Every structure is written in structure tokens, then in C-alpha cells.
CSV table of C-alpha atoms and ligand atoms in Angstrom, one decimal:
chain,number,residue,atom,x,y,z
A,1,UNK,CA,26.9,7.7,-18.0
A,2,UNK,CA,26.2,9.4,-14.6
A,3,UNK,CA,23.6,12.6,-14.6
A,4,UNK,CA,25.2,15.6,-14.8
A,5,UNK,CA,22.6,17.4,-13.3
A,6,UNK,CA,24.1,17.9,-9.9
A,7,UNK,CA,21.6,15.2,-8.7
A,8,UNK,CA,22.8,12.4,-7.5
A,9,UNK,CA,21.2,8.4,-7.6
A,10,UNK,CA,22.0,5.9,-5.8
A,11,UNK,CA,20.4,1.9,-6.3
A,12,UNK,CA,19.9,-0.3,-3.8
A,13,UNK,CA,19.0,-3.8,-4.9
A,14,UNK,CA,17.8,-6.3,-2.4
A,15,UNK,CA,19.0,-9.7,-3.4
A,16,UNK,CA,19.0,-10.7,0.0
A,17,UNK,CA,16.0,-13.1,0.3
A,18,UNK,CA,15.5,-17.1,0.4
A,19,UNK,CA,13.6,-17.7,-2.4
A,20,UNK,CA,11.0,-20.2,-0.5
A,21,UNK,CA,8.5,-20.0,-3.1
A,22,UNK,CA,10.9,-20.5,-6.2
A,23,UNK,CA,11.5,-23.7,-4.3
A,24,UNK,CA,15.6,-24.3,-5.7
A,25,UNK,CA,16.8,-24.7,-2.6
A,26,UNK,CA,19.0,-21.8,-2.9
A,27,UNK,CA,18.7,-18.4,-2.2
A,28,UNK,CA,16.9,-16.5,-5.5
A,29,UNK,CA,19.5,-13.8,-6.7
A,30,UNK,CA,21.9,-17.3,-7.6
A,31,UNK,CA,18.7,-19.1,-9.2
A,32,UNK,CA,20.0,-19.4,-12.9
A,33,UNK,CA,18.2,-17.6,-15.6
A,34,UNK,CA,18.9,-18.2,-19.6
A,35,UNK,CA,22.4,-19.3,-18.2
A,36,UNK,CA,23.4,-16.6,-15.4
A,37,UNK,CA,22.7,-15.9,-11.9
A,38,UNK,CA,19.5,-13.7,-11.8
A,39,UNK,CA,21.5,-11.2,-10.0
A,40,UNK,CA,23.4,-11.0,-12.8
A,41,UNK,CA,20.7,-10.0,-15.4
A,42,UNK,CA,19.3,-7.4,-12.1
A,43,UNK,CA,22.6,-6.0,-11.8
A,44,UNK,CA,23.6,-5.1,-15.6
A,45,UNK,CA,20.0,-3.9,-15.8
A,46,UNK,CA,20.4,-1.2,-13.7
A,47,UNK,CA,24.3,-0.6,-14.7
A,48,UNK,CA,22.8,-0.3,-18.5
A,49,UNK,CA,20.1,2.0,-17.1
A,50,UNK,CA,23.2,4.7,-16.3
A,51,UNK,CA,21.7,6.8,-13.8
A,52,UNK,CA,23.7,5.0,-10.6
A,53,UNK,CA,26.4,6.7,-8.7
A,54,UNK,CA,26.4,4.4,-6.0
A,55,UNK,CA,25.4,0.9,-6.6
A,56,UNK,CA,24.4,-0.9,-2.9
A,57,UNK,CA,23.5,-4.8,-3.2
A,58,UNK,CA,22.1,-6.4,-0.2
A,59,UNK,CA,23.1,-10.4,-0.4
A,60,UNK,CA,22.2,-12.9,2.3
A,61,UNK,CA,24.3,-12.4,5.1
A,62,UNK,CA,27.5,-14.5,4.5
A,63,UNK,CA,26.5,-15.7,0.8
A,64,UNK,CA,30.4,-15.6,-0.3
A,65,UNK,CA,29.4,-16.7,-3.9
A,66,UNK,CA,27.0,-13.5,-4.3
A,67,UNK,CA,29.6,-11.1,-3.2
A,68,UNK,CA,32.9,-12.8,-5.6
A,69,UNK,CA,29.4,-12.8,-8.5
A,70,UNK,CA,29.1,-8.4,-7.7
A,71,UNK,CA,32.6,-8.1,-7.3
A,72,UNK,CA,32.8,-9.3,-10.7
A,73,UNK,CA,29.9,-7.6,-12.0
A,74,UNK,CA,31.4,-4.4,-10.6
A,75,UNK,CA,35.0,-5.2,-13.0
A,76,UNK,CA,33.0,-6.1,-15.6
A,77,UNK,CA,31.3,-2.9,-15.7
A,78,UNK,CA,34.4,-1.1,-15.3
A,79,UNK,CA,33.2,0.6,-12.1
A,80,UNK,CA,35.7,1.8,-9.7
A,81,UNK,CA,36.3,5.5,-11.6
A,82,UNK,CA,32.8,6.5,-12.0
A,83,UNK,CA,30.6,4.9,-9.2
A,84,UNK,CA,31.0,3.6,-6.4
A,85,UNK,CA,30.0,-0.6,-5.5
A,86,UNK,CA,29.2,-1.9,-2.0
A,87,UNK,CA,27.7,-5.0,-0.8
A,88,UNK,CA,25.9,-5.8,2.5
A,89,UNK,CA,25.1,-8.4,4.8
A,90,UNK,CA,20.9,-8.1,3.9
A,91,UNK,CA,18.1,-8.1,6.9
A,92,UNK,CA,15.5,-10.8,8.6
A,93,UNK,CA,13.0,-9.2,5.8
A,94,UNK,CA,13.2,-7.0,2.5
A,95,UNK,CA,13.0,-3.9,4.5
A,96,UNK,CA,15.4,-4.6,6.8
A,97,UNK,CA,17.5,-5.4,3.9
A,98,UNK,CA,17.0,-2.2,2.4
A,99,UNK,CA,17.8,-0.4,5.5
A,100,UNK,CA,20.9,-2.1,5.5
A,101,UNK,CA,21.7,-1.0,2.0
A,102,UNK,CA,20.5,2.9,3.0
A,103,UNK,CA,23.4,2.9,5.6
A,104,UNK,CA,25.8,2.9,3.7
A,105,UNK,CA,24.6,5.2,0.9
A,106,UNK,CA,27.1,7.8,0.5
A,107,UNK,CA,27.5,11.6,1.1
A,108,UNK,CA,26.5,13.7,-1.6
A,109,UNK,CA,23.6,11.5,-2.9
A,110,UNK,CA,20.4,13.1,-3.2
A,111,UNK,CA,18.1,10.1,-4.5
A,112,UNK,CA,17.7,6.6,-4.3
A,113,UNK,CA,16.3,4.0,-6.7
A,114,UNK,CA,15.5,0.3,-4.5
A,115,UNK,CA,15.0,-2.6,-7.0
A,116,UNK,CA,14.3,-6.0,-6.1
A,117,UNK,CA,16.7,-8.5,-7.9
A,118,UNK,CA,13.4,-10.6,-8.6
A,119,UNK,CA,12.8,-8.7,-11.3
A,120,UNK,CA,15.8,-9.6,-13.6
A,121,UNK,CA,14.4,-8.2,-17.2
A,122,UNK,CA,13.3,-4.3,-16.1
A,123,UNK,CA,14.0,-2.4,-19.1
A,124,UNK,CA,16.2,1.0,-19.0
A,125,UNK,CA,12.6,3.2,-19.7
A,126,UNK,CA,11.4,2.2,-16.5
A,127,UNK,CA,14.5,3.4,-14.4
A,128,UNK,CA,14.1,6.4,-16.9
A,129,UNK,CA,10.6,7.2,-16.1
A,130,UNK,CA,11.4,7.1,-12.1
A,131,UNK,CA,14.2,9.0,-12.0
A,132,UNK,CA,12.7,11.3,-14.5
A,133,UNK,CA,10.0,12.0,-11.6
A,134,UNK,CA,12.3,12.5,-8.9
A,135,UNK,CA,13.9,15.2,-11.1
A,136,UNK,CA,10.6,16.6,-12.0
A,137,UNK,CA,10.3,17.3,-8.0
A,138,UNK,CA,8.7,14.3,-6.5
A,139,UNK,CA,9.4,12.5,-3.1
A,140,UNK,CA,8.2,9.1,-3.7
A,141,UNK,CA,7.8,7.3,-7.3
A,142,UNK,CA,6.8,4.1,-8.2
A,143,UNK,CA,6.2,2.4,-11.6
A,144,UNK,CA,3.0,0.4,-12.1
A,145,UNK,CA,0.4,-1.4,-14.3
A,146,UNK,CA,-3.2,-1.7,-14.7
A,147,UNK,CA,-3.9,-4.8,-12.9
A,148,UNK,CA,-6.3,-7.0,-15.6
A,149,UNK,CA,-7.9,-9.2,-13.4
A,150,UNK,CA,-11.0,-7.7,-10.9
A,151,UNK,CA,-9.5,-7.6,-7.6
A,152,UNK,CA,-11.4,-8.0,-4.3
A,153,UNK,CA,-10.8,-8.3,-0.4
A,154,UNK,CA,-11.8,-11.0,1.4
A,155,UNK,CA,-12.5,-11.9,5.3
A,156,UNK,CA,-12.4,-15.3,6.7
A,157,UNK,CA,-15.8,-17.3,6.5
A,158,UNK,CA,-17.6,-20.2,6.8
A,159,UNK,CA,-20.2,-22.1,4.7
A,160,UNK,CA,-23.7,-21.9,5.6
A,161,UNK,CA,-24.4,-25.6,5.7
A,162,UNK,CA,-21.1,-27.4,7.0
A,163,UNK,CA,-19.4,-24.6,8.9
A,164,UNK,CA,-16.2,-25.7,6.6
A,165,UNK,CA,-13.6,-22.8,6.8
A,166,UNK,CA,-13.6,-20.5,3.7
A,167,UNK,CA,-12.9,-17.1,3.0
A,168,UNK,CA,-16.2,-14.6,1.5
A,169,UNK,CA,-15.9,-11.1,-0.7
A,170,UNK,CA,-16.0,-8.1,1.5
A,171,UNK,CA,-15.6,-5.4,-1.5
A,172,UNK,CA,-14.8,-5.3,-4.7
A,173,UNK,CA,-12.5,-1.7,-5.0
A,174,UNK,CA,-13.1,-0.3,-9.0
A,175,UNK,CA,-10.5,-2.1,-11.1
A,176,UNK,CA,-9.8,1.4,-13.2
A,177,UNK,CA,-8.3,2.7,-9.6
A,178,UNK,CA,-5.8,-0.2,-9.2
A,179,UNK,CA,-2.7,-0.5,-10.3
A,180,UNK,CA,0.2,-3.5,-9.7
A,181,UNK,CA,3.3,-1.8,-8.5
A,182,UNK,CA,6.6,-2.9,-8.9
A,183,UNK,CA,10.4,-1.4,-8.3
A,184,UNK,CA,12.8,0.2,-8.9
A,185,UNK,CA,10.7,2.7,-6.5
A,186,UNK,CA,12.2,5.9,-6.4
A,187,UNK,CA,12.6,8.6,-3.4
A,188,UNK,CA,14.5,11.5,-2.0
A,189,UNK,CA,17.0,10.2,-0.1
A,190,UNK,CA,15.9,12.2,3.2
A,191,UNK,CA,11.8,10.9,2.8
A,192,UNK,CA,13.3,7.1,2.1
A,193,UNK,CA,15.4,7.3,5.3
A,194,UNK,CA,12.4,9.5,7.6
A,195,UNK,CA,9.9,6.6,6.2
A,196,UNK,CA,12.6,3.4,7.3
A,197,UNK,CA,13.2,5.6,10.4
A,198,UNK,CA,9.2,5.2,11.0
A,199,UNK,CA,9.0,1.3,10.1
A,200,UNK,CA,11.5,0.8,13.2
A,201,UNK,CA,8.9,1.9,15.6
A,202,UNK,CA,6.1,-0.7,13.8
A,203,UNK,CA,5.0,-4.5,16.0
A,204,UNK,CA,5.9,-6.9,14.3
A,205,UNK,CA,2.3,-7.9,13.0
A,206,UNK,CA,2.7,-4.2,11.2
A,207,UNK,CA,6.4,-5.1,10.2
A,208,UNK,CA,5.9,-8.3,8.2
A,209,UNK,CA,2.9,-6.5,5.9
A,210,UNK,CA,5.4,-4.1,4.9
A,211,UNK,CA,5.9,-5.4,1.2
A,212,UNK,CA,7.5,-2.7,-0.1
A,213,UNK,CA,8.8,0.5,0.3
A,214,UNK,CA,6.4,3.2,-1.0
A,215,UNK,CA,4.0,2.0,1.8
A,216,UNK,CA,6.1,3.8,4.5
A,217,UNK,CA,6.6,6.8,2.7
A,218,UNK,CA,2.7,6.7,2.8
A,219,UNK,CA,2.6,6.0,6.4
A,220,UNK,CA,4.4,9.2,7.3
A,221,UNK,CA,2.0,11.1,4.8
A,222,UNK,CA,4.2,12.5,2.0
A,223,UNK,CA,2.7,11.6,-2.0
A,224,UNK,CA,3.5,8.6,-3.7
A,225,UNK,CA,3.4,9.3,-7.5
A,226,UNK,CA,2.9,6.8,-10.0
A,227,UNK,CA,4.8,6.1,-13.9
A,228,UNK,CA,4.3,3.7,-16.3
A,229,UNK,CA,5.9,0.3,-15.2
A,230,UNK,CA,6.9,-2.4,-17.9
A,231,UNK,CA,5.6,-6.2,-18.6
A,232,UNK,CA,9.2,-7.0,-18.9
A,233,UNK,CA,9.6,-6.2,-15.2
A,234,UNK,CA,7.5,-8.9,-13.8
A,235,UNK,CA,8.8,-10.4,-10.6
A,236,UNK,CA,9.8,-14.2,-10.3
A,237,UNK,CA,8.1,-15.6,-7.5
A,238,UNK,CA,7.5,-18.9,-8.5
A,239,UNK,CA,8.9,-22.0,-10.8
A,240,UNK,CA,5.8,-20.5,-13.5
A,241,UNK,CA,7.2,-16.9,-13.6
A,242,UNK,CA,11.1,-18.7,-13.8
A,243,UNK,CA,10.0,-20.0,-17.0
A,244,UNK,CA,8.4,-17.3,-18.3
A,245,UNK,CA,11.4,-15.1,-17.7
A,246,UNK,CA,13.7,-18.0,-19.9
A,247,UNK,CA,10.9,-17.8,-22.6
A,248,UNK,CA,11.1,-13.9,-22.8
A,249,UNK,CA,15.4,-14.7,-23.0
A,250,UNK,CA,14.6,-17.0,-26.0
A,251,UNK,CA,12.1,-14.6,-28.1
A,252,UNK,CA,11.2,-11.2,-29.5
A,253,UNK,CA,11.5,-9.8,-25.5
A,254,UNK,CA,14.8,-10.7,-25.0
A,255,UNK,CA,16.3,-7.5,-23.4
A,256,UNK,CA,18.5,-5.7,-25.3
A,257,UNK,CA,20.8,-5.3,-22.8
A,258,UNK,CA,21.4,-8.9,-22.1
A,259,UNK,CA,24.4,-10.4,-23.5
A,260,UNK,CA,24.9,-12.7,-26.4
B,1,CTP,N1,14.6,-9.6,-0.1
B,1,CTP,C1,15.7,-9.2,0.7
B,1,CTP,N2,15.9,-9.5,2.0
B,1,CTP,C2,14.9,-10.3,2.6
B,1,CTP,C3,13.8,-10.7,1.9
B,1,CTP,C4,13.6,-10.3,0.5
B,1,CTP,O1,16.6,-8.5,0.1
B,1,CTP,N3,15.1,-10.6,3.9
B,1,CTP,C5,14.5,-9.2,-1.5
B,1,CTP,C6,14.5,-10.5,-2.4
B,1,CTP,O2,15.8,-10.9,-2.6
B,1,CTP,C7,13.8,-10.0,-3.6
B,1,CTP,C8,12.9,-8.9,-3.1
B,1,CTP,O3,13.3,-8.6,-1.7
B,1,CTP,O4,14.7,-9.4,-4.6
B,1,CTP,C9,11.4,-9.3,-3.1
B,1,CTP,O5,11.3,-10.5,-2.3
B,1,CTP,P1,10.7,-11.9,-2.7
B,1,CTP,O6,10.3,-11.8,-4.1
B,1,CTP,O7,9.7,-12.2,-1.7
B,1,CTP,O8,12.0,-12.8,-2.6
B,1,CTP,P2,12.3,-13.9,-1.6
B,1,CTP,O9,12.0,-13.4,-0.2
B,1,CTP,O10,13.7,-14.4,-1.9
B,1,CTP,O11,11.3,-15.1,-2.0
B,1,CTP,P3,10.3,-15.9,-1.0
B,1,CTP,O12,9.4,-14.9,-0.3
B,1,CTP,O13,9.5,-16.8,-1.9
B,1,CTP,O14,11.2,-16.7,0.0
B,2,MG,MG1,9.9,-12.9,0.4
């Protein structure tokens, strides 16, 4: 069901990255999880969450197999009538990737929500809670969690008596100030584009810390709030969170949105 609130959302999902880490030898978004591409599970996750009038997908450039798998998706959810599908050719880096996506986001959208497809298993109260926020007047929204282990910075060091390379704590920030955030971020269209708009003026050693977007809606000084994110969303990085993910497919924490 699409918001009849005059307000319109698109979602971006970037899928569009190699998945080094996971370590299949294929790009992530095809890695499968409890028997379908992880794509899959991202895509009917934010289909079930309802709020998309536009859904963009950024794939690897020339992945043909991820664009026939949305193509599909799109039929399957019986899109066509109500919202709109594209898919595009992602970027050298996730926010290149989402810039791509952000081109072709269409006229008469207001919002946008940009979800990574490594987090397969985000339930529908997350993409509630966001775009709940953006209705409720904010610019920039992302979900988080209290982050349960203490946190600290570190510079590069040496040890006193061999000189071997290490690293040594240079502050430990209060653990009740920290949260772990994770997607579907959500923005005003116009502040999403002004902060990608900003990005493309950063070196490259400033590019490649950009790790998600809410950090460049910060650069260009507009407030980031902050809503409860899920467990369920966690993001699978490596072969550890993979099976994680399949354990939560098999139990109690199976989405109920997942099929079967
Ligand atoms: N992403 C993207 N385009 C890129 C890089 C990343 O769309 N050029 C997406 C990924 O597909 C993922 C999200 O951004 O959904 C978060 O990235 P990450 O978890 O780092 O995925 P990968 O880059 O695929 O993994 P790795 O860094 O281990 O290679
Ligand atoms: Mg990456």
C-alpha cells in the first residue's frame, strides 16, 4: 500500500558491491541465504514494508543475473500499476552507487529511503519508524542501536621495548553516547541530493571514509535524527554474520515476511 499522505518515498537499495569480505567469489546481493539470493530477501523486505513508490536497485555494472533476479522480483510483486522499478549500473563505491540510484529518482517524490542489500532480514518497524520521522518533519533519519561493547579510538604505536608496530588507545568516547547505525537511512530528497552534491567535491582520501550516507548530510550541517534500529537488521559482512542470518531463517526470528 503506497502513503496516501501526498508524500512521496522512494528506496534505493545498493546491491552493487563485491562482497570481498564474505569471500564467495561472487558479488554479495547473489550470495545465497536460507535458499535465495540475498537480494531477494532485501528486496521483498522493503516491498512488504509498503511505503515505496519508486523502487531504485543499484547492481554491479553489467551483473545480467541481478537485473533478470529484480525483474522478477518486480512481477512477483505485481509492481507495474502502483510503483515504479528501475535498476542501475551501481558506482566504484557505495556512494557512488547511491548517486547513481538518486538520478533516476523520479518527479513527484519527496523522500528517499537508501538500504543496503547486506542487510537482508530488516523488519517492516524499522522502515516504519524512518519514514515515520521524515513525516514527523525531519531531514535526515537513521535507525540505530546501543553499541554493547566499550568503544575506543586508536593511533598507530609502537612498543616501548622492541619498537614492534602496534596501535595504543587515544580515548575512550562514553559508551551511553554511541550508537551502531544502520539503513534504510532516511532523507528529504532535496538534503540527500545537496549532501551527494557535496561528496563530489571531497579527495579521494575523504571519499573512501564515506561509509554511509547520513555522514554527508552532516558535512553540510543539517541534523541527523536517530530511531530505534532492529537486531534483525544486522549487516552480513563476513562468512560468521552469513551464518547467523541462515540460523535466524531456521528459528523463532525467522521474518515473517519471508516465504515458506
Ligand atoms: N555497495 C554498492 N556499491 C559499491 C559498494 C558497496 O552498492 N560500490 C553496497 C553493497 O552492495 C552493500 C552496501 O553497499 O549492500 C554495504 O557495503 P558492504 O557491506 O561493504 O558490501 P560489499 O562492498 O559488497 O562488501 P566488501 O566491502 O566486503 O567487498
Ligand atoms: Mg564494501
Amino acid at each position: 500500500m503506497i502513503e496516501e499522505t501526498g508524500a512521496r518515498c522512494a528506496v534505493i537499495i545498493v546491491a552493487a558491491g563485491s562482497g570481498q569480505r564474505l569471500g564467495h567469489g561472487m558479488p554479495k546481493a547473489r550470495v545465497p541465504l536460507g535458499g535465495a539470493p540475498m537480494l531477494a530477501h532485501a528486496v521483498r523486505g522493503v516491498v512488504n514494508a509498503g511505503l515505496a513508490s519508486q523502487i531504485c536497485i543499484a547492481v554491479p555494472a553489467g551483473d545480467e543475473e541481478l537485473v533478470e533476479l529484480c525483474h522478477q522480483l518486480a512481477e512477483e510483486s505485481g509492481a507495474g500499476r502502483e510503483v515504479r522499478w528501475d535498476v542501475v549500473d551501481g558506482g566504484a563505491d557505495r556512494a557512488a552507487s547511491v548517486r547513481t540510484a538518486l538520478a533516476v529518482v523520479m518527479p513527484g517524490i519527496s523522500s528517499v529511503l537508501v538500504h543496503d542489500a547486506a542487510r537482508p532480514l530488516t523488519p517492516a518497524g524499522v522502515f516504519d519508524r524512518v519514514a515515520a520521522a521524515l513525516r514527523d518533519g525531519a531531514k535526515a533519519v537513521v535507525p540505530a542501536l546501543a553499541v554493547v561493547d566499550t568503544i575506543k579510538s586508536v593511533v598507530p604505536a609502537e612498543l616501548p621495548a622492541t619498537g614492534a608496530g602496534v596501535e595504543k588507545v587515544a580515548g575512550t568516547p562514553a559508551r551511553n553516547r554511541l550508537r551502531a547505525v544502520q539503513t534504510p537511512q532516511g532523507f528529504q530528497l532535496e538534503t540527500l541530493r545537496r549532501a551527494h552534491a557535496h561528496a563530489g567535491t571531497l579527495d579521494a582520501d575523504a571519499a573512501a571514509g564515506i561509509t554511509d550516507d547520513a555522514m554527508l548530510v552532516e558535512a553540510i550541517g543539517e541534523d541527523v535524527y536517530v530511531v530505534q534500529g532492529s537486531t534483525h537488521s544486522l549487516k552480513i559482512t563476513t562468512p560468521m554474520d552469513l551464518l547467523l542470518a541462515e540460523a535466524m531463517l531456521q528459528g523463532p526470528l525467522r521474518p515473517r515476511w519471508v516465504e515458506g
